[in-house]
């Protein structure tokens, strides 16, 4: 993961140096794992480590996001930080169903309503 990440970030940085009009922005990962309740709304880090579901490497997402954010900050590429959604693992499609947690990555409307506004603000601030 980190070798590929470093290569992608290197290429993004080089592209921006060669073409100053090109702008990049990064979005952290969509958190995975289902729960029935809102988790630790004041601290997404606690919420991230409360989710027991470790399928699909979901347990690594938060740590990976921290590493990505650190690298992005070092090279000055803006990012949309989605870590606040770790507290809303109750909003995944399978959280309210008894389907064995088949879809614990995609989210229903509600928590995602904030994403478009945050992304718009990020893009507006690029100029």
Coordinates of C-alpha atoms in Angstrom, one line a residue:
X1 CA 0.0 0.0 0.0
X2 CA 2.6 2.5 1.0
X3 CA 4.9 1.9 -2.0
X4 CA 2.0 2.6 -4.3
X5 CA 0.9 5.6 -2.3
X6 CA 4.3 7.1 -2.3
X7 CA 4.5 6.6 -6.1
X8 CA 1.1 8.2 -6.7
X9 CA 1.9 11.2 -4.5
X10 CA 5.3 11.6 -6.2
X11 CA 3.6 11.7 -9.6
X12 CA 1.0 14.2 -8.3
X13 CA 3.7 16.5 -7.0
X14 CA 5.7 16.3 -10.2
X15 CA 2.7 16.9 -12.3
X16 CA 1.9 20.1 -10.3
X17 CA 5.5 21.3 -10.6
X18 CA 5.4 20.8 -14.4
X19 CA 1.9 22.2 -14.8
X20 CA 1.1 24.8 -12.1
X21 CA -2.5 25.1 -13.4
X22 CA -3.3 21.5 -12.5
X23 CA -4.6 21.1 -9.0
X24 CA -5.1 17.9 -7.0
X25 CA -7.2 17.2 -4.0
X26 CA -7.4 13.9 -2.1
X27 CA -10.3 12.3 -0.2
X28 CA -9.6 10.0 2.7
X29 CA -11.1 6.6 2.7
X30 CA -14.8 5.8 3.4
X31 CA -14.8 4.0 6.8
X32 CA -16.1 0.5 6.9
X33 CA -17.9 -1.6 9.5
X34 CA -21.4 -1.7 10.8
X35 CA -22.8 -0.8 14.2
X36 CA -26.3 -0.2 15.5
X37 CA -25.5 3.1 17.2
X38 CA -23.5 6.3 16.7
X39 CA -20.0 5.8 18.1
X40 CA -18.0 8.4 20.0
X41 CA -19.1 11.5 18.1
X42 CA -16.5 13.7 19.7
X43 CA -13.6 11.4 18.8
X44 CA -13.6 9.5 15.5
X45 CA -10.3 7.8 16.5
X46 CA -12.1 6.1 19.4
X47 CA -15.0 5.2 17.0
X48 CA -12.5 3.8 14.4
X49 CA -11.0 1.4 16.9
X50 CA -14.4 0.4 18.4
X51 CA -15.6 -1.3 15.3
X52 CA -14.9 -5.0 15.6
X53 CA -15.6 -5.9 11.9
X54 CA -12.2 -6.5 10.3
X55 CA -13.3 -7.7 6.9
X56 CA -11.7 -6.2 3.8
X57 CA -8.9 -4.6 5.9
X58 CA -11.4 -2.0 7.3
X59 CA -9.4 -2.0 10.5
X60 CA -6.4 -0.6 8.6
X61 CA -8.3 2.3 7.0
X62 CA -7.9 4.8 9.9
X63 CA -4.2 4.2 10.2
X64 CA -3.8 4.5 6.5
X65 CA -5.7 7.8 6.5
X66 CA -3.3 9.2 9.1
X67 CA -0.3 8.2 7.0
X68 CA -1.8 9.6 3.8
X69 CA -2.7 12.9 5.6
X70 CA 0.9 13.2 6.9
X71 CA 2.3 12.7 3.4
X72 CA -0.2 15.1 1.8
X73 CA 0.6 17.8 4.3
X74 CA 4.3 17.4 3.7
X75 CA 3.9 18.1 -0.1
X76 CA 1.1 20.7 0.2
X77 CA -1.8 18.8 -1.5
X78 CA -5.2 19.6 0.0
X79 CA -7.4 16.8 1.2
X80 CA -11.0 16.1 2.2
X81 CA -10.9 14.5 5.6
X82 CA -13.7 11.9 6.0
X83 CA -12.6 10.6 9.4
X84 CA -15.6 12.2 11.1
X85 CA -17.7 9.4 9.4
X86 CA -16.1 6.7 11.7
X87 CA -18.5 7.9 14.3
X88 CA -21.4 7.1 12.0
X89 CA -20.9 3.4 11.3
X90 CA -24.6 3.1 12.2
X91 CA -25.4 4.7 8.8
X92 CA -24.0 2.0 6.6
X93 CA -26.6 0.2 4.5
X94 CA -26.5 -3.1 6.5
X95 CA -26.3 -1.5 9.9
X96 CA -30.1 -1.5 10.4
X97 CA -30.7 -4.8 8.6
X98 CA -30.3 -8.4 9.7
X99 CA -28.5 -9.4 6.5
X100 CA -25.2 -10.5 8.0
X101 CA -23.6 -7.1 7.3
X102 CA -23.3 -7.6 3.6
X103 CA -22.8 -3.9 2.9
X104 CA -20.9 -2.2 5.7
X105 CA -19.0 0.2 3.5
X106 CA -21.5 2.3 1.6
X107 CA -23.6 4.8 3.6
X108 CA -27.2 5.9 3.4
X109 CA -28.0 9.6 3.0
X110 CA -27.7 11.6 6.2
X111 CA -24.0 11.7 7.2
X112 CA -23.0 12.0 3.6
X113 CA -25.0 15.3 3.2
X114 CA -22.0 17.2 4.6
X115 CA -19.5 15.8 2.1
X116 CA -20.6 17.9 -0.9
X117 CA -20.5 21.1 1.1
X118 CA -17.1 20.3 2.5
X119 CA -15.7 19.3 -0.9
X120 CA -17.1 22.5 -2.5
X121 CA -15.4 24.5 0.2
X122 CA -12.1 22.7 -0.4
X123 CA -12.3 23.3 -4.1
X124 CA -13.3 27.0 -3.6
X125 CA -10.2 27.5 -1.3
X126 CA -7.9 26.1 -4.0
X127 CA -8.2 29.3 -6.0

